[in-house]
Amino acid sequence: VYASTSGGLLEFNPNTEKFTAIKMEDGLIYLDLSCIEIDNQGRLWLGGAYPNGYLQVYDPIRGLVRKITHLDIAEIKMIRISENNAFAIYEGTTSGNIGILEFELDDAGLPDYKDYYTNFT
């Protein structure tokens, strides 16, 4: 069981009833996390909290496997992953600037930034 926190990723092992903090020394590049989604390979997609909207994909066995930090947004609020692509709801750097990011998945199922969408009227 995992939780995204302002201090990194928190893992709870129900068998041992112990918590483990996953931080920079474990491979994360940013710790302030706003959301989490797990893909079909068990990797954790971590959305960055305000003011650093970024995406990290963390494999519990291999560590950080992908980071996308060039998005120039304030926060990723939610992530949804499908078979060939993924979407994230984001908040921009100005008030009221909300949109959707689209990522295509490569052959390994990892995200490549594709586009963003705004102005939903």
Coordinates of C-alpha atoms in Angstrom, one line a residue:
V1 CA 0.0 0.0 0.0
Y2 CA 1.4 3.4 -1.0
A3 CA 0.6 7.0 -0.2
S4 CA 1.9 10.2 -1.8
T5 CA 2.9 12.8 0.9
S6 CA 4.6 16.2 1.1
G7 CA 7.7 14.4 2.3
G8 CA 7.9 11.7 -0.4
L9 CA 6.3 8.3 -0.9
L10 CA 5.1 6.2 2.0
E11 CA 4.9 2.5 1.8
F12 CA 2.9 0.4 4.3
N13 CA 3.5 -3.4 4.5
P14 CA 0.4 -5.0 5.9
N15 CA 2.2 -8.3 6.7
T16 CA 4.8 -6.6 9.0
E17 CA 2.5 -3.6 9.8
K18 CA 5.5 -1.3 9.2
F19 CA 5.9 1.9 7.2
T20 CA 8.8 2.8 4.9
A21 CA 9.5 6.3 3.6
I22 CA 10.9 6.5 0.1
K23 CA 12.9 9.7 -0.4
M24 CA 15.6 11.2 -2.6
E25 CA 18.2 8.7 -1.4
D26 CA 15.9 6.0 -2.8
G27 CA 15.7 7.6 -6.2
L28 CA 13.0 10.3 -6.1
I29 CA 14.0 13.7 -7.5
Y30 CA 11.2 15.6 -5.8
L31 CA 9.4 14.8 -2.5
D32 CA 6.3 16.9 -2.5
L33 CA 3.8 14.6 -4.1
S34 CA 0.1 15.3 -4.7
C35 CA -1.2 12.1 -6.3
I36 CA -0.3 8.5 -7.2
E37 CA -1.5 6.0 -9.8
I38 CA -0.2 2.4 -10.3
D39 CA 0.2 1.0 -13.8
N40 CA -0.3 -2.6 -14.9
Q41 CA 3.4 -3.3 -14.2
G42 CA 3.2 -2.2 -10.6
R43 CA 5.1 1.1 -11.2
L44 CA 4.1 4.1 -9.3
W45 CA 3.3 7.3 -11.3
L46 CA 3.8 10.2 -8.9
G47 CA 2.4 13.7 -9.6
G48 CA 4.2 16.7 -8.2
A49 CA 2.5 19.1 -5.7
Y50 CA 2.5 22.9 -5.9
P51 CA 4.6 24.6 -7.0
N52 CA 6.5 21.9 -9.0
G53 CA 4.1 20.1 -11.4
Y54 CA 6.2 17.2 -12.6
L55 CA 5.8 13.5 -13.2
Q56 CA 8.0 10.7 -11.8
V57 CA 7.6 7.0 -12.5
Y58 CA 9.0 4.9 -9.7
D59 CA 9.5 1.1 -9.9
P60 CA 9.6 -0.4 -6.4
I61 CA 12.4 -2.8 -7.5
R62 CA 14.4 -0.6 -9.9
G63 CA 13.9 2.8 -8.5
L64 CA 13.1 5.9 -10.6
V65 CA 12.6 4.9 -14.2
R66 CA 11.3 8.1 -15.8
K67 CA 11.0 11.8 -14.9
I68 CA 9.2 14.6 -16.8
T69 CA 10.1 17.9 -15.2
H70 CA 9.8 20.4 -18.2
L71 CA 6.0 20.8 -18.0
D72 CA 5.9 24.4 -16.6
I73 CA 2.8 23.7 -14.4
A74 CA 2.1 24.2 -10.8
E75 CA 0.7 20.8 -9.8
I76 CA -0.6 17.5 -11.1
K77 CA -3.9 16.7 -9.4
M78 CA -4.8 13.3 -10.8
I79 CA -3.3 10.7 -13.2
R80 CA -5.2 8.0 -15.2
I81 CA -3.4 5.4 -17.2
S82 CA -4.8 3.4 -20.1
E83 CA -3.3 0.8 -22.5
N84 CA -1.6 3.2 -24.9
N85 CA -1.7 6.6 -23.2
A86 CA -2.1 8.4 -19.9
F87 CA -3.7 11.6 -18.9
A88 CA -3.2 14.0 -15.9
I89 CA -5.3 16.8 -14.7
Y90 CA -3.0 19.8 -13.9
E91 CA -3.2 23.2 -12.4
G92 CA -1.2 25.9 -14.2
T93 CA 1.0 28.6 -12.8
T94 CA -1.7 31.2 -12.9
S95 CA -5.0 31.1 -11.0
G96 CA -7.8 29.3 -12.8
N97 CA -5.4 27.7 -15.4
I98 CA -6.5 24.1 -15.4
G99 CA -6.0 21.5 -18.1
I100 CA -5.2 18.0 -19.1
L101 CA -1.8 16.6 -20.0
E102 CA -1.6 13.7 -22.5
F103 CA 1.3 11.2 -22.5
E104 CA 1.9 8.4 -25.0
L105 CA 3.3 5.2 -23.6
D106 CA 6.5 3.9 -25.2
D107 CA 7.3 0.2 -25.7
A108 CA 8.2 -0.2 -22.1
G109 CA 4.9 1.4 -21.0
L110 CA 6.6 4.6 -19.8
P111 CA 5.3 8.1 -20.5
D112 CA 6.4 10.5 -23.2
Y113 CA 4.8 13.9 -23.1
K114 CA 2.5 14.5 -26.1
D115 CA 0.3 17.5 -25.6
Y116 CA -1.9 19.5 -23.2
Y117 CA -5.5 20.7 -23.4
T118 CA -7.3 23.7 -22.0
N119 CA -10.4 25.9 -22.6
F120 CA -13.1 23.4 -22.0
T121 CA -16.3 25.2 -23.0

